[in-house]
Tab-separated table of C-alpha atoms in Angstrom:
chain	number	residue	atom	x	y	z
A	1	GLN	CA	-7.269	-17.296	0.726
A	2	VAL	CA	-6.471	-13.949	-0.882
A	3	GLN	CA	-3.354	-13.688	-2.989
A	4	LEU	CA	-1.847	-10.253	-3.499
A	5	VAL	CA	0.707	-9.376	-6.156
A	6	GLU	CA	2.418	-5.982	-6.119
A	7	SER	CA	4.051	-4.281	-9.074
A	8	GLY	CA	5.361	-0.870	-10.029
A	9	GLY	CA	8.341	-0.496	-7.758
A	10	GLY	CA	11.713	0.699	-8.992
A	11	LEU	CA	14.410	3.327	-8.813
A	12	VAL	CA	13.465	7.006	-9.025
A	13	GLN	CA	15.161	10.312	-8.282
A	14	ALA	CA	14.060	12.461	-5.385
A	15	GLY	CA	11.043	14.529	-6.360
A	16	GLY	CA	9.851	11.913	-8.820
A	17	SER	CA	6.763	9.720	-8.850
A	18	LEU	CA	5.848	6.049	-8.922
A	19	ARG	CA	2.557	4.183	-8.927
A	20	LEU	CA	2.320	0.850	-7.173
A	21	SER	CA	-0.372	-1.643	-8.091
A	22	CYS	CA	-1.733	-4.555	-6.106
A	23	ALA	CA	-3.724	-7.236	-7.908
A	24	ALA	CA	-5.897	-9.467	-5.742
A	25	SER	CA	-7.152	-12.939	-6.541
A	26	GLU	CA	-10.295	-12.703	-4.451
A	27	ARG	CA	-13.706	-12.259	-6.138
A	28	THR	CA	-15.030	-10.601	-2.988
A	29	PHE	CA	-12.298	-7.991	-3.219
A	30	SER	CA	-14.673	-5.152	-2.347
A	31	THR	CA	-15.367	-6.651	1.085
A	32	TYR	CA	-11.766	-6.105	2.155
A	33	ALA	CA	-10.044	-2.925	3.175
A	34	MET	CA	-6.774	-2.581	1.288
A	35	GLY	CA	-3.630	-0.967	2.534
A	36	TRP	CA	0.087	-0.446	2.145
A	37	PHE	CA	2.879	-0.883	4.637
A	38	ARG	CA	6.590	-0.362	4.122
A	39	GLN	CA	9.816	-1.534	5.672
A	40	ALA	CA	13.221	0.046	5.306
A	41	PRO	CA	16.420	-1.847	6.137
A	42	GLY	CA	16.954	-2.011	9.880
A	43	LYS	CA	13.560	-0.492	10.646
A	44	GLU	CA	10.195	-1.838	11.694
A	45	ARG	CA	7.408	-2.292	9.204
A	46	GLU	CA	5.209	0.797	9.247
A	47	PHE	CA	1.753	1.780	8.081
A	48	VAL	CA	1.527	3.927	4.953
A	49	ALA	CA	-2.115	4.132	3.842
A	50	THR	CA	-5.425	2.305	3.835
A	51	ILE	CA	-8.702	2.468	1.930
A	52	SER	CA	-12.070	1.024	2.840
A	53	GLY	CA	-13.858	-1.580	0.740
A	54	THR	CA	-16.031	0.985	-0.984
A	55	GLY	CA	-13.176	3.422	-1.398
A	56	GLN	CA	-14.973	6.126	0.520
A	57	ARG	CA	-12.619	6.249	3.488
A	58	THR	CA	-8.847	6.621	3.513
A	59	VAL	CA	-6.168	7.147	6.148
A	60	TYR	CA	-2.542	8.106	5.617
A	61	ALA	CA	0.566	8.131	7.743
A	62	ASP	CA	1.663	11.652	8.589
A	63	SER	CA	4.938	11.089	6.735
A	64	VAL	CA	3.175	10.579	3.379
A	65	ASN	CA	0.004	12.632	3.776
A	66	GLY	CA	-0.325	15.067	0.880
A	67	ARG	CA	2.214	13.203	-1.263
A	68	PHE	CA	0.732	9.703	-1.593
A	69	THR	CA	-2.754	8.734	-2.751
A	70	ILE	CA	-4.349	5.332	-2.256
A	71	SER	CA	-7.157	4.205	-4.528
A	72	ARG	CA	-8.874	1.053	-5.727
A	73	ASP	CA	-10.782	-0.295	-8.692
A	74	ASN	CA	-13.117	-2.991	-7.454
A	75	ALA	CA	-14.043	-4.014	-10.998
A	76	LYS	CA	-10.393	-4.903	-11.582
A	77	ASN	CA	-9.661	-6.294	-8.101
A	78	THR	CA	-6.751	-3.878	-7.913
A	79	ALA	CA	-5.503	-1.306	-5.430
A	80	TYR	CA	-3.042	1.464	-6.176
A	81	LEU	CA	-0.625	3.727	-4.368
A	82	GLN	CA	0.322	6.878	-6.273
A	83	MET	CA	3.512	8.283	-4.792
A	84	ASN	CA	4.549	11.829	-5.678
A	85	SER	CA	7.342	14.104	-4.459
A	86	LEU	CA	9.320	11.069	-3.393
A	87	LYS	CA	12.105	11.495	-0.850
A	88	PRO	CA	15.131	9.294	-0.096
A	89	GLU	CA	13.494	8.390	3.218
A	90	ASP	CA	10.653	6.752	1.260
A	91	THR	CA	13.097	4.034	0.201
A	92	ALA	CA	11.694	0.731	1.427
A	93	SER	CA	9.979	-2.485	0.473
A	94	TYR	CA	6.267	-1.759	0.054
A	95	PHE	CA	3.721	-4.401	0.991
A	96	CYS	CA	0.119	-4.564	-0.124
A	97	VAL	CA	-2.328	-5.848	2.499
A	98	ALA	CA	-5.970	-6.893	2.675
A	99	GLY	CA	-8.175	-7.210	5.713
A	100	ARG	CA	-10.004	-5.026	8.192
A	101	TYR	CA	-9.916	-1.239	7.890
A	102	GLY	CA	-7.270	0.092	10.247
A	103	THR	CA	-3.693	1.239	10.687
A	104	SER	CA	-2.259	-1.698	12.613
A	105	ARG	CA	-0.471	-4.670	11.086
A	106	LEU	CA	-2.880	-6.815	13.096
A	107	ASP	CA	-5.809	-5.501	11.056
A	108	TYR	CA	-4.566	-7.236	7.916
A	109	GLU	CA	-4.746	-10.966	7.368
A	110	TYR	CA	-3.285	-11.084	3.865
A	111	TRP	CA	0.078	-9.723	2.738
A	112	GLY	CA	1.819	-9.501	-0.606
A	113	GLN	CA	5.472	-10.343	-1.160
A	114	GLY	CA	6.511	-6.716	-1.432
A	115	THR	CA	7.982	-4.482	-4.106
A	116	GLN	CA	11.139	-2.412	-3.709
A	117	VAL	CA	11.081	1.369	-4.034
A	118	THR	CA	14.425	3.160	-4.076
A	119	VAL	CA	14.647	6.943	-4.143
A	120	SER	CA	18.032	8.435	-4.962
A	121	SER	CA	19.102	11.874	-3.765
């Protein structure tokens, strides 16, 4: 069982930056792809970004490509999401996930509790 704990969310003005962190309990952290999904009020949960176990492969949603960067530190069992040039439409709860490399919710077996990101205009 992998436990995921997100941190780093908060309130930021449009154009600002935040870095989300996701700490995992699993010693075999590097065997899992890590990713981020988000869900805004009244909307479906959507894919944001994913990174392979080695960190060599990444995929981003079109809506965040060029603004967000996913990374991981396998020595620290931690994944990150650097978010720059934030927009009000980025406001959502952000969920860290662990599982198989992919862009579908079905690829990920483990989910964190989520951290709120609010971007004011």
